[in-house]
PDB file of C-alpha atoms in Angstrom:
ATOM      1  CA  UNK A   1     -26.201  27.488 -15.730  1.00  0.00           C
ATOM      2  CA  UNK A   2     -24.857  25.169 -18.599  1.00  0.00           C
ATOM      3  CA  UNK A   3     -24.689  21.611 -17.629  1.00  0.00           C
ATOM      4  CA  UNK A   4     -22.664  18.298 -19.152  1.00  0.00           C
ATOM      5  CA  UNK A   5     -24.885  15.993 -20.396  1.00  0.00           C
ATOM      6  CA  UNK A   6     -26.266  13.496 -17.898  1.00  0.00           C
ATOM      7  CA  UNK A   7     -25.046  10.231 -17.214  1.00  0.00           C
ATOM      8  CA  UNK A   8     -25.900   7.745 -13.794  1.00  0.00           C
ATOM      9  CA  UNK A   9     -24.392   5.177 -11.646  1.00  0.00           C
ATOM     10  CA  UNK A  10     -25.394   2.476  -9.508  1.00  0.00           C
ATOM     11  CA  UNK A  11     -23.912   2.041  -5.906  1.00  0.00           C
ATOM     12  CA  UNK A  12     -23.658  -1.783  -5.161  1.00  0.00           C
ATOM     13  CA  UNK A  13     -21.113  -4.102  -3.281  1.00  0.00           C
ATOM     14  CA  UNK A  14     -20.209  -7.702  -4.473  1.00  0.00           C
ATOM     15  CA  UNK A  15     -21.724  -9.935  -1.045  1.00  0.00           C
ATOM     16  CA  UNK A  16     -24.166 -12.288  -2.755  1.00  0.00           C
ATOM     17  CA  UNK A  17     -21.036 -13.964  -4.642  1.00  0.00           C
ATOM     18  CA  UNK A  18     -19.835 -14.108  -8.082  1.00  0.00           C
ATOM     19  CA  UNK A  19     -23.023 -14.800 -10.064  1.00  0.00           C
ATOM     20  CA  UNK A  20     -25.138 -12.246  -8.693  1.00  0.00           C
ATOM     21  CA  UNK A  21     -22.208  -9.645  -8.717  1.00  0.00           C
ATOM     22  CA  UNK A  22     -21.800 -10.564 -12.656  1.00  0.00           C
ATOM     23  CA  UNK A  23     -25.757 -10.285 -12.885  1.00  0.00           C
ATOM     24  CA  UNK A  24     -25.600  -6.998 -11.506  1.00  0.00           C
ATOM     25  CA  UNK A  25     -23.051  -5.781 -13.765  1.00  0.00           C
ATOM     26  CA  UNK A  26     -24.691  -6.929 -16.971  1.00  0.00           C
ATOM     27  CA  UNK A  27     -27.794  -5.911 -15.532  1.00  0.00           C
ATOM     28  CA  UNK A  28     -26.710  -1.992 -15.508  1.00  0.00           C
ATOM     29  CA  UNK A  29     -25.021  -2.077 -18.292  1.00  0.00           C
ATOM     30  CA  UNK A  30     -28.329  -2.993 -20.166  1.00  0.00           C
ATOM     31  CA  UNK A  31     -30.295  -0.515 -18.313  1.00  0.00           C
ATOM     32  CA  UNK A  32     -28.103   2.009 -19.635  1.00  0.00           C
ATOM     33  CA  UNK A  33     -26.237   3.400 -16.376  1.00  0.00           C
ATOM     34  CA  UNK A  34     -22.806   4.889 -17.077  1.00  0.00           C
ATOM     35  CA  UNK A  35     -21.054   3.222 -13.597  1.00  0.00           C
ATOM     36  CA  UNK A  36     -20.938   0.583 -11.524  1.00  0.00           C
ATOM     37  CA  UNK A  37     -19.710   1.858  -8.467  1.00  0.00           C
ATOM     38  CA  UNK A  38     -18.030  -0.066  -5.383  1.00  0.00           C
ATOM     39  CA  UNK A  39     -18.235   0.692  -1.737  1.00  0.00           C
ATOM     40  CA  UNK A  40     -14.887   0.368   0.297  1.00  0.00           C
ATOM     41  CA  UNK A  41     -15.337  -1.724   3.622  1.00  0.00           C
ATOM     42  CA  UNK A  42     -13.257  -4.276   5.405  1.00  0.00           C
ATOM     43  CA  UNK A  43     -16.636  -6.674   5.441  1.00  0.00           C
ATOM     44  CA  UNK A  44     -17.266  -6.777   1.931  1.00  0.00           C
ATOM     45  CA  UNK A  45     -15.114  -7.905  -0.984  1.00  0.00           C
ATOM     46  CA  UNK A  46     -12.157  -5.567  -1.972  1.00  0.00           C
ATOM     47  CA  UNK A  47     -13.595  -3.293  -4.389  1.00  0.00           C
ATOM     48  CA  UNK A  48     -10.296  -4.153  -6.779  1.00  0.00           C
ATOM     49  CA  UNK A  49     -11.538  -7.465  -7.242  1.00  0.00           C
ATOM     50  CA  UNK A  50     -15.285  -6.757  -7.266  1.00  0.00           C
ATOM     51  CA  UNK A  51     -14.454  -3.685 -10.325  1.00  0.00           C
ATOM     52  CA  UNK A  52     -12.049  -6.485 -11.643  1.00  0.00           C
ATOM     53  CA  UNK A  53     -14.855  -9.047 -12.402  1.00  0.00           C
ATOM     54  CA  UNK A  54     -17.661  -6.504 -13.284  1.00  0.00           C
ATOM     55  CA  UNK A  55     -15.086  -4.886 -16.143  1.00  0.00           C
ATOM     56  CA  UNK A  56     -14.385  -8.430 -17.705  1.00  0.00           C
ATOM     57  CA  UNK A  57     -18.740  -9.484 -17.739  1.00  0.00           C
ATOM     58  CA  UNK A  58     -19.316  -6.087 -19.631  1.00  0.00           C
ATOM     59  CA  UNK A  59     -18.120  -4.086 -22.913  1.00  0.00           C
ATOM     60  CA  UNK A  60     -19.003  -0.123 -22.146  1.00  0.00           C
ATOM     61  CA  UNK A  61     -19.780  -0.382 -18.223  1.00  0.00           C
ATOM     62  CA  UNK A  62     -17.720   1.937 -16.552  1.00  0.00           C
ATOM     63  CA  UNK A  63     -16.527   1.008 -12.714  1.00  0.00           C
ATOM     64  CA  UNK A  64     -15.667   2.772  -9.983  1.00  0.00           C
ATOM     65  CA  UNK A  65     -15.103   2.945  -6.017  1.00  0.00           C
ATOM     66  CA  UNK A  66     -17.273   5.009  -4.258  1.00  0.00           C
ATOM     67  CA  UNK A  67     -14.896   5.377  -2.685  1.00  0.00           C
ATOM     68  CA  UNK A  68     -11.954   4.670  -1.492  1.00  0.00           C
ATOM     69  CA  UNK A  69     -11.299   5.614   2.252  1.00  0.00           C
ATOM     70  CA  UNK A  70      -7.921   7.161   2.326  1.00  0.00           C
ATOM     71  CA  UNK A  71      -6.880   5.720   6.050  1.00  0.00           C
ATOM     72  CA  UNK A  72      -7.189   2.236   4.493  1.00  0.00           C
ATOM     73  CA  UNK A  73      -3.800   2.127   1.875  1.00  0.00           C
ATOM     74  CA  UNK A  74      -1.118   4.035   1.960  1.00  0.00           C
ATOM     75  CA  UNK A  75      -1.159   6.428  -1.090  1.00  0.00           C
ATOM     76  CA  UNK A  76       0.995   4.866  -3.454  1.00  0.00           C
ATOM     77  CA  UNK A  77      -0.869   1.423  -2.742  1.00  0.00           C
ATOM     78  CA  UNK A  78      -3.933   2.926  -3.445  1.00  0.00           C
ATOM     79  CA  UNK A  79      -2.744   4.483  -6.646  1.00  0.00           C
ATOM     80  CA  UNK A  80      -1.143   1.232  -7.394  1.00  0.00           C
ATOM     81  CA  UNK A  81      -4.714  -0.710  -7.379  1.00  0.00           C
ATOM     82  CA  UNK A  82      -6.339   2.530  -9.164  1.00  0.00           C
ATOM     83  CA  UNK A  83      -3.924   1.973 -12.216  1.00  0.00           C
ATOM     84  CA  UNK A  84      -3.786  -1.682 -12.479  1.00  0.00           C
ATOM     85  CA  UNK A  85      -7.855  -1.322 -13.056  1.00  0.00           C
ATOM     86  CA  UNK A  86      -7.178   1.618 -15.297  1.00  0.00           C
ATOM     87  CA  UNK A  87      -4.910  -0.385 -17.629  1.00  0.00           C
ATOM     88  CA  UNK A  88      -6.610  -3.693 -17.038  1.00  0.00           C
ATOM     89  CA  UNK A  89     -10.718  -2.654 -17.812  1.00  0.00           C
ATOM     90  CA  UNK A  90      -8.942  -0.440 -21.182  1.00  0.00           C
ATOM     91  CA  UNK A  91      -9.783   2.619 -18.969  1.00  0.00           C
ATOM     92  CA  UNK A  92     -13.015   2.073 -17.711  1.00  0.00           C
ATOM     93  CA  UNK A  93     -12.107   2.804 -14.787  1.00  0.00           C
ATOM     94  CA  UNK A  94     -12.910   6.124 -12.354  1.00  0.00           C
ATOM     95  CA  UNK A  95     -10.837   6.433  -9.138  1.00  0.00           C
ATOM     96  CA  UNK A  96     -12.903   7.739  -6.158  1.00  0.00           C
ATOM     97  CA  UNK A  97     -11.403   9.081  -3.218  1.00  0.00           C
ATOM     98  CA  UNK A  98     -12.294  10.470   0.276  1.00  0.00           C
ATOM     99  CA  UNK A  99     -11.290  10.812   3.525  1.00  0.00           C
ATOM    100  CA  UNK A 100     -13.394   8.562   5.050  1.00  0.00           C
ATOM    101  CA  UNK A 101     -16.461   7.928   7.751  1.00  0.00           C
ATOM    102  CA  UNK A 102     -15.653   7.898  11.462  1.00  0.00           C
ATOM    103  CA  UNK A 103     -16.154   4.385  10.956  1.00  0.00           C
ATOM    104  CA  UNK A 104     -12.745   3.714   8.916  1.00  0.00           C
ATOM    105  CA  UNK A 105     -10.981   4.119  12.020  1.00  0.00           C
ATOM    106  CA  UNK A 106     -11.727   0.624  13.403  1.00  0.00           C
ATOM    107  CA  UNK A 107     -11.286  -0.429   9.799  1.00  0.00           C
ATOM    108  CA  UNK A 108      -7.559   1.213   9.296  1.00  0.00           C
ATOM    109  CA  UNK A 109      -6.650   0.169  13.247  1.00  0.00           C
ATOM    110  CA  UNK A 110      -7.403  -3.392  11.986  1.00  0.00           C
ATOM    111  CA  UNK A 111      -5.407  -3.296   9.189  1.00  0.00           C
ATOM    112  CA  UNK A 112      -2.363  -1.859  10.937  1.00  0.00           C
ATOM    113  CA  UNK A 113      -2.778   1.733   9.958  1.00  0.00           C
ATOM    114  CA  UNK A 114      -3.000   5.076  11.919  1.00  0.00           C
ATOM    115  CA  UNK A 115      -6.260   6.778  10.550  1.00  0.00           C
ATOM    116  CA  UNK A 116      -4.893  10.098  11.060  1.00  0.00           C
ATOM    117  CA  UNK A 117      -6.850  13.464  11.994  1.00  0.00           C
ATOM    118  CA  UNK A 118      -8.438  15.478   8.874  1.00  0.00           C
ATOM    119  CA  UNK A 119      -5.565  17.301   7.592  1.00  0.00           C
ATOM    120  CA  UNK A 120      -3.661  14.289   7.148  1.00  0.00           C
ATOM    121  CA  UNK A 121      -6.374  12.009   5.588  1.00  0.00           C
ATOM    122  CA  UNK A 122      -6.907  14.693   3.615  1.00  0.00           C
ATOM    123  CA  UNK A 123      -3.079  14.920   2.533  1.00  0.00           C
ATOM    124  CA  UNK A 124      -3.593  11.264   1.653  1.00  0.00           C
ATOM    125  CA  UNK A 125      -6.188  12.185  -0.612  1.00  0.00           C
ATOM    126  CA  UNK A 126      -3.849  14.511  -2.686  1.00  0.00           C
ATOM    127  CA  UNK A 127      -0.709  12.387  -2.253  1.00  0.00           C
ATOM    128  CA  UNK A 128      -3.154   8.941  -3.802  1.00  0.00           C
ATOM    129  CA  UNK A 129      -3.218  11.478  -6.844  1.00  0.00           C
ATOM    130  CA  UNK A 130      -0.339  12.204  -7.038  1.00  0.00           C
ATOM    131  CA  UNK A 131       1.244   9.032  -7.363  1.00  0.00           C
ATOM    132  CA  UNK A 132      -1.513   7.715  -9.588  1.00  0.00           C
ATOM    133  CA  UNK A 133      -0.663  10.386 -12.124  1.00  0.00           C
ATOM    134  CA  UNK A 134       2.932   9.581 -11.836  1.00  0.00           C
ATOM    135  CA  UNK A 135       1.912   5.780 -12.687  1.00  0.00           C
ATOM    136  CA  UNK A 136      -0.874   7.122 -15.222  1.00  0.00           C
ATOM    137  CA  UNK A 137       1.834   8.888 -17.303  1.00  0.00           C
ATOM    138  CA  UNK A 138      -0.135  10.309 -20.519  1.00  0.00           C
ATOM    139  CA  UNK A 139      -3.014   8.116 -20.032  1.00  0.00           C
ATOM    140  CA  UNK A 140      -5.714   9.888 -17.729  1.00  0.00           C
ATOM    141  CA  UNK A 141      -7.395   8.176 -14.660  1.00  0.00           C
ATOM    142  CA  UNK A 142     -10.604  10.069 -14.173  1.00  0.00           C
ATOM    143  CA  UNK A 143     -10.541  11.038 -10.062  1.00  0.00           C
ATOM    144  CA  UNK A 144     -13.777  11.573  -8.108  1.00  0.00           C
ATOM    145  CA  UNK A 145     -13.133  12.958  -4.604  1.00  0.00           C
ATOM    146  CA  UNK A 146     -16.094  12.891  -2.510  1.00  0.00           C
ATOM    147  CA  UNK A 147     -16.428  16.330  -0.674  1.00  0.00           C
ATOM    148  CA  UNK A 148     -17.796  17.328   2.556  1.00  0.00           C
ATOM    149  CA  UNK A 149     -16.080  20.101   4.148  1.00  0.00           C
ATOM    150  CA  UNK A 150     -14.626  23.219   3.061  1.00  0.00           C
ATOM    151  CA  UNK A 151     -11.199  22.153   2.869  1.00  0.00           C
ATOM    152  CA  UNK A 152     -11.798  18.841   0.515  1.00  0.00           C
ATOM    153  CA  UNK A 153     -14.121  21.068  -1.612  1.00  0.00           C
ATOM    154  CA  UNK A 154     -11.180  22.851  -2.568  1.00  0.00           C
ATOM    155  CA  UNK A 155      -8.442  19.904  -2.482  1.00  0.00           C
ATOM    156  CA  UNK A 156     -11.259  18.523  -4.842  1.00  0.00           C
ATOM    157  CA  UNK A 157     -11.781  21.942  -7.232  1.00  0.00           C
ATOM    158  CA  UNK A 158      -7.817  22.142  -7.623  1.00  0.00           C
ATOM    159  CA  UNK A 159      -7.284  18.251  -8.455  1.00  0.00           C
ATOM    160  CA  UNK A 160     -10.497  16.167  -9.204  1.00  0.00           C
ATOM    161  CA  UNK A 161     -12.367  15.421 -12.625  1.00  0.00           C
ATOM    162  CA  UNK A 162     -15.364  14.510 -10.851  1.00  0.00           C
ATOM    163  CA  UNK A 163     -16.728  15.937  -7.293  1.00  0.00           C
ATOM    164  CA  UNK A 164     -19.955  14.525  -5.520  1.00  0.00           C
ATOM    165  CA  UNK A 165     -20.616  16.938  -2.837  1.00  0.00           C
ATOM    166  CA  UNK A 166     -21.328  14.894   0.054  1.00  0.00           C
ATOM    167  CA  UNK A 167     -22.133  17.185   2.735  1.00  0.00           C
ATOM    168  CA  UNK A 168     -25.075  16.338   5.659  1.00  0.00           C
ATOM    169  CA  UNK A 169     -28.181  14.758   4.173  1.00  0.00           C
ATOM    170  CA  UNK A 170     -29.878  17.701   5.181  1.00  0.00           C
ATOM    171  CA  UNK A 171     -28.426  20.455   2.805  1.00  0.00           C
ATOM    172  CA  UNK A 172     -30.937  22.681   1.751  1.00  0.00           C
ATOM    173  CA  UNK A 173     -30.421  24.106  -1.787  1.00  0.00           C
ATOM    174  CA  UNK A 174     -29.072  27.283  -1.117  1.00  0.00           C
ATOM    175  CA  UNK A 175     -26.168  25.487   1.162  1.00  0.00           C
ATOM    176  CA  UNK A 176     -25.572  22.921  -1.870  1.00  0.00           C
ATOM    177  CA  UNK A 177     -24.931  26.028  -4.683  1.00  0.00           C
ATOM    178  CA  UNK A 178     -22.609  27.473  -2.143  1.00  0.00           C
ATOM    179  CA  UNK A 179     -21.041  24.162  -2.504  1.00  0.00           C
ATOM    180  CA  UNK A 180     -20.866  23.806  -5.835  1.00  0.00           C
ATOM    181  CA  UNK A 181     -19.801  27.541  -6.394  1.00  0.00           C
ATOM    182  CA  UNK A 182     -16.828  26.667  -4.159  1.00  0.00           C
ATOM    183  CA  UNK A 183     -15.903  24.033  -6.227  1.00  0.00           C
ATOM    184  CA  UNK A 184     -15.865  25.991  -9.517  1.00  0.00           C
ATOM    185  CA  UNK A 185     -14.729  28.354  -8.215  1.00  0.00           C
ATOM    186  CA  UNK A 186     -11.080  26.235  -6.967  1.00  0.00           C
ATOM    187  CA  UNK A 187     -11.163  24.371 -10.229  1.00  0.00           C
ATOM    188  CA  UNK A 188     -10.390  28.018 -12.187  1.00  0.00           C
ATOM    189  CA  UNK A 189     -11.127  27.709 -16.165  1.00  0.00           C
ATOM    190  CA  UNK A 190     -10.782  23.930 -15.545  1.00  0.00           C
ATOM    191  CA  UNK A 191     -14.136  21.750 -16.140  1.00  0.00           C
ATOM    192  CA  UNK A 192     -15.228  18.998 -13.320  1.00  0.00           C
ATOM    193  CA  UNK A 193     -18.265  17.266 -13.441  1.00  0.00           C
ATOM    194  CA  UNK A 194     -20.303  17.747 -10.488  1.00  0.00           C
ATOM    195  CA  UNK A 195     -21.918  14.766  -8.741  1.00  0.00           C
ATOM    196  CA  UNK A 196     -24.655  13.530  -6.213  1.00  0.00           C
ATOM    197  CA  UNK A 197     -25.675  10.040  -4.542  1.00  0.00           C
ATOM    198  CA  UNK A 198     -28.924   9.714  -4.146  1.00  0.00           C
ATOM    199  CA  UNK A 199     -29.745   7.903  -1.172  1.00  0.00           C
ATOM    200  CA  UNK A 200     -33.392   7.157  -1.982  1.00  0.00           C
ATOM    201  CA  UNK A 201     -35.618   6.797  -4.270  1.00  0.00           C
ATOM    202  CA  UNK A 202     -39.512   6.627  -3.937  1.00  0.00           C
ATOM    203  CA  UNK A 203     -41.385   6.334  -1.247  1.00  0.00           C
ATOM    204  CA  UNK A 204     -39.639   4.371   0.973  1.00  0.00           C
ATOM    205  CA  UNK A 205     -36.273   3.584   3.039  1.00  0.00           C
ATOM    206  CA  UNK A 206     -34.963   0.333   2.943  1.00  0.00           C
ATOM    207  CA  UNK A 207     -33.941  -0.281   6.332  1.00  0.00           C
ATOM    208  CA  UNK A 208     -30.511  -0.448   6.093  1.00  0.00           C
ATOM    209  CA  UNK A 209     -29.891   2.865   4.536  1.00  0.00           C
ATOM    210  CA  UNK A 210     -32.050   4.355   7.170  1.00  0.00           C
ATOM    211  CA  UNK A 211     -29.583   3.184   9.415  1.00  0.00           C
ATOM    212  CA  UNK A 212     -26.844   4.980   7.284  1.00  0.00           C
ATOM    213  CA  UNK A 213     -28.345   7.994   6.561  1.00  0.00           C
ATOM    214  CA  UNK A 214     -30.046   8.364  10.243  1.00  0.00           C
ATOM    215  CA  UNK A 215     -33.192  10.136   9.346  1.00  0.00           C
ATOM    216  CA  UNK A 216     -36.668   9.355   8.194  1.00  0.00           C
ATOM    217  CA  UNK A 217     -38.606  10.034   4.844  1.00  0.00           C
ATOM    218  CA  UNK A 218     -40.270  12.512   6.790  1.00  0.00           C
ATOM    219  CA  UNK A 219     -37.584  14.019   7.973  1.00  0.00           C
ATOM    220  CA  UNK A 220     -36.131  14.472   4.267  1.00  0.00           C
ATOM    221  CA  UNK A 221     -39.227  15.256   2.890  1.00  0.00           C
ATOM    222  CA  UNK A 222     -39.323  18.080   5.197  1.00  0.00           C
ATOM    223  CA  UNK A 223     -36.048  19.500   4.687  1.00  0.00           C
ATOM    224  CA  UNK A 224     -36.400  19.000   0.794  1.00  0.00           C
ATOM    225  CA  UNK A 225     -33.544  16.818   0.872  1.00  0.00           C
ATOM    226  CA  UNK A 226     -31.595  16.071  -2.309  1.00  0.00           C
ATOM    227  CA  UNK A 227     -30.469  13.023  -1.079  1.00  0.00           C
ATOM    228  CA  UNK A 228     -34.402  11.854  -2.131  1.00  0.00           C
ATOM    229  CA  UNK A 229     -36.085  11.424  -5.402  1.00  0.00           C
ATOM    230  CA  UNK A 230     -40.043  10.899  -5.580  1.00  0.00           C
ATOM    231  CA  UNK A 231     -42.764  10.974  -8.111  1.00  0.00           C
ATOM    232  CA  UNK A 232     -42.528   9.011 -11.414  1.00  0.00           C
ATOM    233  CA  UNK A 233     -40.340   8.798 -13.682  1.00  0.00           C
ATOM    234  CA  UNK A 234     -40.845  12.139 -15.336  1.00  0.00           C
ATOM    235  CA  UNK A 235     -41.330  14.236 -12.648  1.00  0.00           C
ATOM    236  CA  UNK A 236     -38.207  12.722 -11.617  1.00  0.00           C
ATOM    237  CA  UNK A 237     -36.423  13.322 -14.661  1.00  0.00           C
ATOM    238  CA  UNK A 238     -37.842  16.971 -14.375  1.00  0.00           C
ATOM    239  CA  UNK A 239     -36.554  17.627 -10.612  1.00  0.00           C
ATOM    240  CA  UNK A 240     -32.925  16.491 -12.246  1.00  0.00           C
ATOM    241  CA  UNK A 241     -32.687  18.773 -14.828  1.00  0.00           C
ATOM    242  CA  UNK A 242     -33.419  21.616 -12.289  1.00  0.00           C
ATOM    243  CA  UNK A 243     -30.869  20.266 -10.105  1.00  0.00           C
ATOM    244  CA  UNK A 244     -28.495  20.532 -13.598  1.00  0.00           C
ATOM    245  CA  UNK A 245     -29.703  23.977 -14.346  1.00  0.00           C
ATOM    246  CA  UNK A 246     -29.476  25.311 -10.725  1.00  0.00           C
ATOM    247  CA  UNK A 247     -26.415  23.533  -9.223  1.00  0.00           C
ATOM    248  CA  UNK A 248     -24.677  22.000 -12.340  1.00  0.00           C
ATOM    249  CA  UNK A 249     -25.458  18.976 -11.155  1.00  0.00           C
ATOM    250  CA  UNK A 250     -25.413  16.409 -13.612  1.00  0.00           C
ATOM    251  CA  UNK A 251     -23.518  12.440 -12.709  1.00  0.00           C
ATOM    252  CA  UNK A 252     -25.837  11.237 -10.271  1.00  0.00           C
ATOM    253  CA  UNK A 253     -25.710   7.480  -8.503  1.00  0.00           C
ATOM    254  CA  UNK A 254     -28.284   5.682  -6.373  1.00  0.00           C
ATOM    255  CA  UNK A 255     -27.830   2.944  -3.966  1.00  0.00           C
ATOM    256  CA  UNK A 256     -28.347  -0.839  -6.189  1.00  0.00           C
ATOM    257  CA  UNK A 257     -31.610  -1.303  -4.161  1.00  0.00           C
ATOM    258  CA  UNK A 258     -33.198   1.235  -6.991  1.00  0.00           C
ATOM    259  CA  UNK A 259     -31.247  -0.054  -9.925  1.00  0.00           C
ATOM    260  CA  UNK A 260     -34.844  -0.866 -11.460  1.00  0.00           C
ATOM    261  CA  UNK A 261     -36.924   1.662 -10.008  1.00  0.00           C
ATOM    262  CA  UNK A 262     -34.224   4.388 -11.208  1.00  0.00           C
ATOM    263  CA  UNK A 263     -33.969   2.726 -15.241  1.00  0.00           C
ATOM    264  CA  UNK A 264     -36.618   4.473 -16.335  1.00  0.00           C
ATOM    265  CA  UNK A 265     -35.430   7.999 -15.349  1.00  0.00           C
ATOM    266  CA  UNK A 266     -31.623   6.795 -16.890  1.00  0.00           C
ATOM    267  CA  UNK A 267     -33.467   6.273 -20.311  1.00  0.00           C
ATOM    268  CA  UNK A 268     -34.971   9.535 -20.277  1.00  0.00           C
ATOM    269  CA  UNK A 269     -32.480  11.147 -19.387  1.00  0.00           C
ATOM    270  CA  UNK A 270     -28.883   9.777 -20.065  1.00  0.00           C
ATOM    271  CA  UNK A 271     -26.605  10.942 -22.864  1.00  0.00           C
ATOM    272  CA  UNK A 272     -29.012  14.604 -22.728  1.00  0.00           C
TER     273      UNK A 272
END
């Protein structure tokens, strides 16, 4: 199938300070990434602030949450933040939404919210849009909506520029085109860009995202996981454009732990 052209982002949060956050931003911009992306968590620095100060270090950067958890704003204060970075990084800025881990529910009790079952943090989702394209008026925040299950692959069809399917670790191939076909198939004649986070890359988990992801390289070896990447750089680059030509595929991110093992595939490959 007929792809967009590639372009990659870098998952990383601000907690080593200012200096090394700016360093970080500059860093990917140089390398030639397309996003600097923001996780959303009570114990690390607002991503607002974080995107904020990475905008104003860099000229072409693009930022981005990745992403916001819906339980912890109320929609209109989330689309409130979203456009005050649209406006304020001269739209660089990429608004990602979801509905949140199981986690976010000791975040949003904390913060004074109810966290809501599924339906209604998915209804948060669509109403954060909603009011962001009210605020937007004929400028254009670009939405991602990170997608799981059924029901946000079609909230995120009907309403999102960007999707990253973000169903189990363990998707085999087959599963992830169904996916994807669901997707295009709720965005009509409209064109999204599909995504995918790449959890690791090489040989080796850092400990930390084992933790996250709850499997080990075995494990995803085994199930031909696309949350991995191996192999140099061009048989890298290779097993992403058959990801592009199989599943459409083509905005992919990796966690900031491989923003130098992951530059040399992002110069082979970006912009093609």
């Amino acid at each position: 199938m007929a792809g967009k052209t590639f372009r990659f982002g870098v998952v990383a949060a601000a907690q080593e300070g200012g200096a090394k956050w700016r360093e970080t931003a500059r860093r990917a911009e140089d390398l030639g990434y397309s996003t600097l992306l923001s996780p959303d968590n009570l114990h690390l620095p607002t991503p607002t602030a974080a995107l904020a100060v990475a905008a104003a270090v860099t000229t072409e950067l693009r930022v981005g949450t990745f992403v916001y958890a819906s339980p912890l704003r109320t929609p209109r204060a989330a689309a409130w933040e979203a456009h005050s970075l649209s406006v304020l990084t001269d739209r660089r800025f990429e608004m990602g939404i979801g509905t949140g881990l199981p986690a976010m529910r000791e975040a949003a009790a904390e913060l004074g919210l109810p966290y809501g079952n599924g339906a209604e943090r998915l209804t948060q989702v669509s109403d954060t849009i909603s009011h962001l394209r009210r605020l937007d008026g004929d400028a254009h925040t670009p939405v991602m909506i990170a997608a799981g299950g059924p029901k946000a692959r079609q909230l995120a069809g009907e309403r999102a520029d960007i999707v990253t399917l973000a169903g189990s670790v363990l998707a085999s191939r087959a599963d992830t085109a169904q996916y994807a076909a669901e997707i295009r198939a709720a965005a009509g004649g409209r064109e999204v860009e599909l995504a995918m986070n790449i959890f690791v890359v090489g040989e080796e988990i850092p400990p930390w995202i084992r933790g996250f992801i709850g499997h080990d390289i075995e494990t995803l070896v085994e199930h031909d996981s696309l949350t991995l990447l191996r192999g140099g750089p061009a048989s890298m680059a290779e097993e992403l454009q058959r990801r592009r030509e199989e599943l459409g595929v083509s905005y992919y991110s990796v966690n900031g732990a491989f923003l130098e093992d992951f530059a040399p595939v992002v110069a082979r490959l970006s912009g093609r």
